[in-house]
DNA sequence: GCCAACGTTGGC
DNA sequence: GCCAACGTTGGC
Protein backbone atom coordinates (compact mmCIF):
# COMPACT_ATOMS: atom_id res chain seq x y z
CA UNK A 1 0.00 0.00 0.00
CA UNK A 2 1.09 3.51 -0.70
CA UNK A 3 1.94 6.03 1.95
CA UNK A 4 1.26 9.75 2.11
CA UNK A 5 1.97 12.97 3.92
CA UNK A 6 -0.58 15.68 4.73
CA UNK A 7 0.54 19.14 5.63
CA UNK A 8 -1.35 21.48 7.88
CA UNK A 9 -0.58 24.59 9.82
CA UNK A 10 -1.38 23.68 13.42
CA UNK A 11 -2.81 27.16 13.94
CA UNK A 12 -5.45 26.28 11.37
CA UNK A 13 -5.89 22.56 11.89
CA UNK A 14 -3.70 20.52 14.22
CA UNK A 15 -3.18 16.81 14.71
CA UNK A 16 -4.96 17.04 18.07
CA UNK A 17 -8.01 18.57 16.45
CA UNK A 18 -7.90 15.79 13.90
CA UNK A 19 -7.65 13.17 16.64
CA UNK A 20 -10.61 14.74 18.42
CA UNK A 21 -12.79 13.78 15.45
CA UNK A 22 -12.14 10.13 16.30
CA UNK A 23 -12.82 7.31 13.89
CA UNK A 24 -15.19 9.44 11.83
CA UNK A 25 -12.15 11.40 10.72
CA UNK A 26 -11.78 14.69 8.93
CA UNK A 27 -12.71 15.65 5.38
CA UNK A 28 -9.42 17.05 4.12
CA UNK A 29 -10.99 19.86 2.12
CA UNK A 30 -9.56 23.12 0.96
CA UNK A 31 -6.81 21.65 -1.19
CA UNK A 32 -6.58 23.64 -4.42
CA UNK A 33 -3.53 22.10 -6.02
CA UNK A 34 -3.95 19.72 -8.96
CA UNK A 35 -1.12 17.43 -7.92
CA UNK A 36 -2.32 17.19 -4.33
CA UNK A 37 -5.85 16.57 -5.60
CA UNK A 38 -4.63 13.76 -7.85
CA UNK A 39 -2.75 12.14 -5.00
CA UNK A 40 -5.93 12.05 -2.97
CA UNK A 41 -7.84 10.54 -5.89
CA UNK A 42 -5.24 7.77 -6.02
CA UNK A 43 -5.60 6.89 -2.35
CA UNK A 44 -7.12 3.61 -1.24
CA UNK A 45 -9.06 2.85 1.94
CA UNK A 46 -6.79 2.06 4.87
CA UNK A 47 -3.70 3.66 3.38
CA UNK A 48 -1.63 5.39 6.00
CA UNK A 49 0.22 8.64 5.97
CA UNK A 50 1.92 11.24 8.08
CA UNK A 51 0.42 14.37 9.56
CA UNK A 52 2.91 17.21 9.25
CA UNK A 53 2.76 20.54 11.04
CA UNK A 54 4.04 23.28 8.77
CA UNK A 55 5.26 26.72 9.88
CA UNK A 56 4.74 26.09 13.57
CA UNK A 57 6.57 23.04 14.80
CA UNK A 58 7.72 21.90 11.37
CA UNK A 59 7.53 18.25 12.30
CA UNK A 60 5.79 15.00 11.50
CA UNK A 61 3.55 14.53 14.51
CA UNK A 62 1.54 11.41 13.86
CA UNK A 63 -0.03 8.81 11.61
CA UNK A 64 -3.38 9.06 9.88
CA UNK A 65 -5.40 6.65 7.75
CA UNK A 66 -7.80 7.01 4.84
CA UNK A 67 -11.33 6.09 5.97
CA UNK A 68 -13.25 7.47 2.96
CA UNK A 69 -12.18 7.63 -0.65
CA UNK A 70 -11.92 10.90 -2.54
CA UNK A 71 -15.21 12.75 -2.88
CA UNK A 72 -16.02 16.12 -4.44
CA UNK A 73 -15.96 19.12 -2.16
CA UNK A 74 -19.57 20.34 -1.82
CA UNK A 75 -18.26 23.87 -1.36
CA UNK A 76 -16.62 23.81 -4.79
CA UNK A 77 -18.91 24.59 -7.71
CA UNK A 78 -16.47 23.50 -10.39
CA UNK A 79 -16.50 19.87 -9.23
CA UNK A 80 -12.78 19.71 -9.80
CA UNK A 81 -11.69 19.76 -6.21
CA UNK A 82 -12.34 17.20 -3.52
CA UNK A 83 -10.71 15.29 -0.73
CA UNK A 84 -10.41 12.05 1.16
CA UNK A 85 -11.41 11.65 4.79
CA UNK A 86 -8.64 10.75 7.21
CA UNK A 87 -8.68 9.69 10.85
CA UNK A 88 -5.86 9.81 13.35
CA UNK A 89 -4.21 6.49 14.15
CA UNK A 90 -1.30 7.28 16.44
CA UNK A 91 0.51 10.35 17.66
CA UNK A 92 4.28 10.19 17.65
CA UNK A 93 5.74 9.98 21.15
CA UNK A 94 8.55 12.05 19.66
CA UNK A 95 7.74 14.33 16.70
CA UNK A 96 10.23 14.08 13.85
CA UNK A 97 11.35 17.57 12.86
CA UNK A 98 12.10 18.82 9.41
CA UNK A 99 15.67 19.49 10.56
CA UNK A 100 16.08 15.82 11.47
CA UNK A 101 14.66 14.73 8.14
CA UNK A 102 17.00 17.03 6.27
CA UNK A 103 19.93 15.79 8.34
CA UNK A 104 19.30 12.16 7.38
CA UNK A 105 20.79 11.28 3.99
CA UNK A 106 18.33 8.41 3.64
CA UNK A 107 15.50 10.96 3.61
CA UNK A 108 17.12 13.47 1.29
CA UNK A 109 14.83 12.54 -1.60
CA UNK A 110 11.58 13.07 0.28
CA UNK A 111 9.07 15.28 -1.47
CA UNK A 112 8.88 17.24 1.76
CA UNK A 113 12.50 18.24 1.23
CA UNK A 114 12.38 18.67 -2.52
CA UNK A 115 9.01 20.30 -3.00
CA UNK A 116 8.09 21.71 0.35
CA UNK A 117 5.04 23.55 -0.96
CA UNK A 118 3.03 20.52 -2.02
CA UNK A 119 0.32 20.01 0.57
CA UNK A 120 -0.42 16.33 -0.06
CA UNK A 121 2.55 14.20 -1.00
CA UNK A 122 3.52 10.58 -1.61
CA UNK A 123 5.94 8.95 0.83
CA UNK A 124 7.88 5.81 -0.04
CA UNK A 125 7.64 2.65 2.08
CA UNK A 126 11.25 3.06 3.18
CA UNK A 127 10.72 6.68 4.17
CA UNK A 128 7.57 5.73 6.03
CA UNK A 129 9.30 3.06 8.11
CA UNK A 130 12.30 5.24 8.85
CA UNK A 131 10.23 8.15 10.12
CA UNK A 132 7.99 5.87 12.16
CA UNK A 133 11.11 4.50 13.82
CA UNK A 134 12.43 8.00 14.48
CA UNK A 135 9.05 9.01 15.89
CA UNK A 136 8.96 6.07 18.25
CA UNK A 137 6.15 3.99 16.79
CA UNK A 138 6.15 0.68 14.93
CA UNK A 139 4.16 0.95 11.72
C1' DG B 1 9.69 39.86 8.05
C1' DC B 2 12.10 38.24 4.07
C1' DC B 3 12.52 35.74 0.07
C1' DA B 4 12.65 31.58 -2.98
C1' DA B 5 9.74 28.36 -5.25
C1' DC B 6 5.77 27.35 -7.30
C1' DG B 7 0.87 28.02 -9.29
C1' DT B 8 -2.39 30.83 -11.42
C1' DT B 9 -4.08 34.57 -14.06
C1' DG B 10 -4.69 37.34 -17.95
C1' DG B 11 -3.06 39.91 -22.03
C1' DC B 12 -1.59 39.07 -26.48
C1' DG C 1 -0.97 28.60 -26.32
C1' DC C 2 2.80 31.39 -24.47
C1' DC C 3 4.73 33.98 -20.92
C1' DA C 4 5.07 37.95 -17.73
C1' DA C 5 3.10 39.51 -13.57
C1' DC C 6 1.22 38.53 -9.48
C1' DG C 7 -0.19 35.89 -5.24
C1' DT C 8 0.67 32.29 -1.91
C1' DT C 9 3.19 29.02 0.73
C1' DG C 10 6.47 27.88 3.93
C1' DG C 11 11.33 27.66 5.55
C1' DC C 12 14.62 30.53 7.58
PDB file of C-alpha atoms (C1' of nucleotides) in Angstrom:
ATOM      1  CA  UNK A   1       0.000   0.000   0.000  1.00  0.00           C
ATOM      2  CA  UNK A   2       1.092   3.506  -0.697  1.00  0.00           C
ATOM      3  CA  UNK A   3       1.943   6.031   1.954  1.00  0.00           C
ATOM      4  CA  UNK A   4       1.265   9.746   2.105  1.00  0.00           C
ATOM      5  CA  UNK A   5       1.967  12.974   3.917  1.00  0.00           C
ATOM      6  CA  UNK A   6      -0.576  15.681   4.734  1.00  0.00           C
ATOM      7  CA  UNK A   7       0.535  19.145   5.632  1.00  0.00           C
ATOM      8  CA  UNK A   8      -1.352  21.476   7.882  1.00  0.00           C
ATOM      9  CA  UNK A   9      -0.579  24.594   9.816  1.00  0.00           C
ATOM     10  CA  UNK A  10      -1.381  23.675  13.416  1.00  0.00           C
ATOM     11  CA  UNK A  11      -2.814  27.158  13.945  1.00  0.00           C
ATOM     12  CA  UNK A  12      -5.447  26.282  11.368  1.00  0.00           C
ATOM     13  CA  UNK A  13      -5.893  22.560  11.891  1.00  0.00           C
ATOM     14  CA  UNK A  14      -3.697  20.516  14.222  1.00  0.00           C
ATOM     15  CA  UNK A  15      -3.176  16.811  14.715  1.00  0.00           C
ATOM     16  CA  UNK A  16      -4.956  17.037  18.069  1.00  0.00           C
ATOM     17  CA  UNK A  17      -8.014  18.572  16.446  1.00  0.00           C
ATOM     18  CA  UNK A  18      -7.904  15.789  13.896  1.00  0.00           C
ATOM     19  CA  UNK A  19      -7.648  13.174  16.635  1.00  0.00           C
ATOM     20  CA  UNK A  20     -10.612  14.742  18.418  1.00  0.00           C
ATOM     21  CA  UNK A  21     -12.786  13.783  15.449  1.00  0.00           C
ATOM     22  CA  UNK A  22     -12.140  10.130  16.304  1.00  0.00           C
ATOM     23  CA  UNK A  23     -12.815   7.309  13.892  1.00  0.00           C
ATOM     24  CA  UNK A  24     -15.187   9.442  11.832  1.00  0.00           C
ATOM     25  CA  UNK A  25     -12.151  11.403  10.718  1.00  0.00           C
ATOM     26  CA  UNK A  26     -11.775  14.686   8.935  1.00  0.00           C
ATOM     27  CA  UNK A  27     -12.710  15.648   5.384  1.00  0.00           C
ATOM     28  CA  UNK A  28      -9.422  17.045   4.117  1.00  0.00           C
ATOM     29  CA  UNK A  29     -10.985  19.858   2.115  1.00  0.00           C
ATOM     30  CA  UNK A  30      -9.556  23.125   0.965  1.00  0.00           C
ATOM     31  CA  UNK A  31      -6.808  21.653  -1.193  1.00  0.00           C
ATOM     32  CA  UNK A  32      -6.577  23.643  -4.425  1.00  0.00           C
ATOM     33  CA  UNK A  33      -3.529  22.104  -6.021  1.00  0.00           C
ATOM     34  CA  UNK A  34      -3.947  19.719  -8.959  1.00  0.00           C
ATOM     35  CA  UNK A  35      -1.118  17.428  -7.915  1.00  0.00           C
ATOM     36  CA  UNK A  36      -2.322  17.192  -4.334  1.00  0.00           C
ATOM     37  CA  UNK A  37      -5.847  16.574  -5.596  1.00  0.00           C
ATOM     38  CA  UNK A  38      -4.632  13.758  -7.846  1.00  0.00           C
ATOM     39  CA  UNK A  39      -2.752  12.139  -4.998  1.00  0.00           C
ATOM     40  CA  UNK A  40      -5.930  12.049  -2.966  1.00  0.00           C
ATOM     41  CA  UNK A  41      -7.838  10.544  -5.886  1.00  0.00           C
ATOM     42  CA  UNK A  42      -5.244   7.770  -6.018  1.00  0.00           C
ATOM     43  CA  UNK A  43      -5.600   6.885  -2.347  1.00  0.00           C
ATOM     44  CA  UNK A  44      -7.116   3.609  -1.239  1.00  0.00           C
ATOM     45  CA  UNK A  45      -9.065   2.850   1.939  1.00  0.00           C
ATOM     46  CA  UNK A  46      -6.791   2.059   4.866  1.00  0.00           C
ATOM     47  CA  UNK A  47      -3.698   3.662   3.383  1.00  0.00           C
ATOM     48  CA  UNK A  48      -1.626   5.389   6.002  1.00  0.00           C
ATOM     49  CA  UNK A  49       0.223   8.640   5.965  1.00  0.00           C
ATOM     50  CA  UNK A  50       1.919  11.237   8.084  1.00  0.00           C
ATOM     51  CA  UNK A  51       0.424  14.365   9.560  1.00  0.00           C
ATOM     52  CA  UNK A  52       2.907  17.215   9.249  1.00  0.00           C
ATOM     53  CA  UNK A  53       2.761  20.542  11.038  1.00  0.00           C
ATOM     54  CA  UNK A  54       4.041  23.280   8.767  1.00  0.00           C
ATOM     55  CA  UNK A  55       5.259  26.722   9.879  1.00  0.00           C
ATOM     56  CA  UNK A  56       4.743  26.095  13.572  1.00  0.00           C
ATOM     57  CA  UNK A  57       6.566  23.038  14.797  1.00  0.00           C
ATOM     58  CA  UNK A  58       7.719  21.904  11.375  1.00  0.00           C
ATOM     59  CA  UNK A  59       7.527  18.252  12.301  1.00  0.00           C
ATOM     60  CA  UNK A  60       5.789  15.004  11.499  1.00  0.00           C
ATOM     61  CA  UNK A  61       3.547  14.530  14.507  1.00  0.00           C
ATOM     62  CA  UNK A  62       1.537  11.411  13.859  1.00  0.00           C
ATOM     63  CA  UNK A  63      -0.026   8.807  11.607  1.00  0.00           C
ATOM     64  CA  UNK A  64      -3.383   9.056   9.876  1.00  0.00           C
ATOM     65  CA  UNK A  65      -5.399   6.649   7.748  1.00  0.00           C
ATOM     66  CA  UNK A  66      -7.801   7.008   4.836  1.00  0.00           C
ATOM     67  CA  UNK A  67     -11.327   6.089   5.965  1.00  0.00           C
ATOM     68  CA  UNK A  68     -13.245   7.473   2.963  1.00  0.00           C
ATOM     69  CA  UNK A  69     -12.180   7.630  -0.652  1.00  0.00           C
ATOM     70  CA  UNK A  70     -11.923  10.904  -2.536  1.00  0.00           C
ATOM     71  CA  UNK A  71     -15.213  12.746  -2.881  1.00  0.00           C
ATOM     72  CA  UNK A  72     -16.022  16.120  -4.437  1.00  0.00           C
ATOM     73  CA  UNK A  73     -15.962  19.124  -2.159  1.00  0.00           C
ATOM     74  CA  UNK A  74     -19.574  20.340  -1.824  1.00  0.00           C
ATOM     75  CA  UNK A  75     -18.264  23.873  -1.357  1.00  0.00           C
ATOM     76  CA  UNK A  76     -16.625  23.811  -4.789  1.00  0.00           C
ATOM     77  CA  UNK A  77     -18.914  24.591  -7.711  1.00  0.00           C
ATOM     78  CA  UNK A  78     -16.469  23.502 -10.390  1.00  0.00           C
ATOM     79  CA  UNK A  79     -16.497  19.871  -9.228  1.00  0.00           C
ATOM     80  CA  UNK A  80     -12.777  19.710  -9.800  1.00  0.00           C
ATOM     81  CA  UNK A  81     -11.690  19.757  -6.210  1.00  0.00           C
ATOM     82  CA  UNK A  82     -12.340  17.205  -3.524  1.00  0.00           C
ATOM     83  CA  UNK A  83     -10.710  15.287  -0.729  1.00  0.00           C
ATOM     84  CA  UNK A  84     -10.408  12.048   1.164  1.00  0.00           C
ATOM     85  CA  UNK A  85     -11.412  11.652   4.794  1.00  0.00           C
ATOM     86  CA  UNK A  86      -8.639  10.749   7.214  1.00  0.00           C
ATOM     87  CA  UNK A  87      -8.675   9.686  10.848  1.00  0.00           C
ATOM     88  CA  UNK A  88      -5.862   9.810  13.351  1.00  0.00           C
ATOM     89  CA  UNK A  89      -4.209   6.494  14.148  1.00  0.00           C
ATOM     90  CA  UNK A  90      -1.295   7.276  16.440  1.00  0.00           C
ATOM     91  CA  UNK A  91       0.509  10.355  17.661  1.00  0.00           C
ATOM     92  CA  UNK A  92       4.278  10.190  17.648  1.00  0.00           C
ATOM     93  CA  UNK A  93       5.738   9.975  21.152  1.00  0.00           C
ATOM     94  CA  UNK A  94       8.545  12.045  19.660  1.00  0.00           C
ATOM     95  CA  UNK A  95       7.744  14.326  16.697  1.00  0.00           C
ATOM     96  CA  UNK A  96      10.232  14.085  13.849  1.00  0.00           C
ATOM     97  CA  UNK A  97      11.345  17.570  12.860  1.00  0.00           C
ATOM     98  CA  UNK A  98      12.099  18.823   9.408  1.00  0.00           C
ATOM     99  CA  UNK A  99      15.671  19.494  10.556  1.00  0.00           C
ATOM    100  CA  UNK A 100      16.083  15.821  11.467  1.00  0.00           C
ATOM    101  CA  UNK A 101      14.658  14.727   8.145  1.00  0.00           C
ATOM    102  CA  UNK A 102      17.003  17.032   6.269  1.00  0.00           C
ATOM    103  CA  UNK A 103      19.927  15.792   8.335  1.00  0.00           C
ATOM    104  CA  UNK A 104      19.302  12.159   7.376  1.00  0.00           C
ATOM    105  CA  UNK A 105      20.788  11.283   3.990  1.00  0.00           C
ATOM    106  CA  UNK A 106      18.325   8.406   3.637  1.00  0.00           C
ATOM    107  CA  UNK A 107      15.502  10.956   3.612  1.00  0.00           C
ATOM    108  CA  UNK A 108      17.122  13.473   1.286  1.00  0.00           C
ATOM    109  CA  UNK A 109      14.831  12.542  -1.603  1.00  0.00           C
ATOM    110  CA  UNK A 110      11.583  13.072   0.278  1.00  0.00           C
ATOM    111  CA  UNK A 111       9.073  15.281  -1.472  1.00  0.00           C
ATOM    112  CA  UNK A 112       8.880  17.243   1.758  1.00  0.00           C
ATOM    113  CA  UNK A 113      12.498  18.240   1.226  1.00  0.00           C
ATOM    114  CA  UNK A 114      12.385  18.668  -2.525  1.00  0.00           C
ATOM    115  CA  UNK A 115       9.013  20.300  -3.002  1.00  0.00           C
ATOM    116  CA  UNK A 116       8.091  21.711   0.350  1.00  0.00           C
ATOM    117  CA  UNK A 117       5.044  23.546  -0.960  1.00  0.00           C
ATOM    118  CA  UNK A 118       3.033  20.519  -2.024  1.00  0.00           C
ATOM    119  CA  UNK A 119       0.324  20.011   0.572  1.00  0.00           C
ATOM    120  CA  UNK A 120      -0.423  16.330  -0.062  1.00  0.00           C
ATOM    121  CA  UNK A 121       2.554  14.201  -1.000  1.00  0.00           C
ATOM    122  CA  UNK A 122       3.517  10.581  -1.611  1.00  0.00           C
ATOM    123  CA  UNK A 123       5.943   8.948   0.826  1.00  0.00           C
ATOM    124  CA  UNK A 124       7.881   5.807  -0.043  1.00  0.00           C
ATOM    125  CA  UNK A 125       7.637   2.650   2.078  1.00  0.00           C
ATOM    126  CA  UNK A 126      11.253   3.060   3.183  1.00  0.00           C
ATOM    127  CA  UNK A 127      10.723   6.683   4.170  1.00  0.00           C
ATOM    128  CA  UNK A 128       7.573   5.728   6.034  1.00  0.00           C
ATOM    129  CA  UNK A 129       9.299   3.061   8.105  1.00  0.00           C
ATOM    130  CA  UNK A 130      12.301   5.241   8.852  1.00  0.00           C
ATOM    131  CA  UNK A 131      10.233   8.146  10.119  1.00  0.00           C
ATOM    132  CA  UNK A 132       7.994   5.866  12.159  1.00  0.00           C
ATOM    133  CA  UNK A 133      11.114   4.498  13.822  1.00  0.00           C
ATOM    134  CA  UNK A 134      12.431   7.997  14.476  1.00  0.00           C
ATOM    135  CA  UNK A 135       9.054   9.005  15.887  1.00  0.00           C
ATOM    136  CA  UNK A 136       8.960   6.071  18.250  1.00  0.00           C
ATOM    137  CA  UNK A 137       6.146   3.989  16.787  1.00  0.00           C
ATOM    138  CA  UNK A 138       6.146   0.684  14.935  1.00  0.00           C
ATOM    139  CA  UNK A 139       4.161   0.955  11.715  1.00  0.00           C
TER     140      UNK A 139
ATOM    141  C1'  DG B   1       9.685  39.859   8.054  1.00  0.00           C
ATOM    142  C1'  DC B   2      12.102  38.245   4.073  1.00  0.00           C
ATOM    143  C1'  DC B   3      12.524  35.739   0.070  1.00  0.00           C
ATOM    144  C1'  DA B   4      12.652  31.578  -2.983  1.00  0.00           C
ATOM    145  C1'  DA B   5       9.743  28.356  -5.255  1.00  0.00           C
ATOM    146  C1'  DC B   6       5.767  27.350  -7.297  1.00  0.00           C
ATOM    147  C1'  DG B   7       0.871  28.016  -9.286  1.00  0.00           C
ATOM    148  C1'  DT B   8      -2.388  30.831 -11.415  1.00  0.00           C
ATOM    149  C1'  DT B   9      -4.078  34.570 -14.055  1.00  0.00           C
ATOM    150  C1'  DG B  10      -4.694  37.336 -17.945  1.00  0.00           C
ATOM    151  C1'  DG B  11      -3.059  39.906 -22.028  1.00  0.00           C
ATOM    152  C1'  DC B  12      -1.586  39.073 -26.478  1.00  0.00           C
TER     153       DC B  12
ATOM    154  C1'  DG C   1      -0.968  28.599 -26.317  1.00  0.00           C
ATOM    155  C1'  DC C   2       2.804  31.394 -24.472  1.00  0.00           C
ATOM    156  C1'  DC C   3       4.725  33.983 -20.922  1.00  0.00           C
ATOM    157  C1'  DA C   4       5.069  37.949 -17.727  1.00  0.00           C
ATOM    158  C1'  DA C   5       3.099  39.514 -13.570  1.00  0.00           C
ATOM    159  C1'  DC C   6       1.224  38.531  -9.484  1.00  0.00           C
ATOM    160  C1'  DG C   7      -0.192  35.893  -5.235  1.00  0.00           C
ATOM    161  C1'  DT C   8       0.667  32.288  -1.905  1.00  0.00           C
ATOM    162  C1'  DT C   9       3.193  29.022   0.727  1.00  0.00           C
ATOM    163  C1'  DG C  10       6.468  27.877   3.935  1.00  0.00           C
ATOM    164  C1'  DG C  11      11.328  27.658   5.553  1.00  0.00           C
ATOM    165  C1'  DC C  12      14.616  30.530   7.584  1.00  0.00           C
TER     166       DC C  12
END
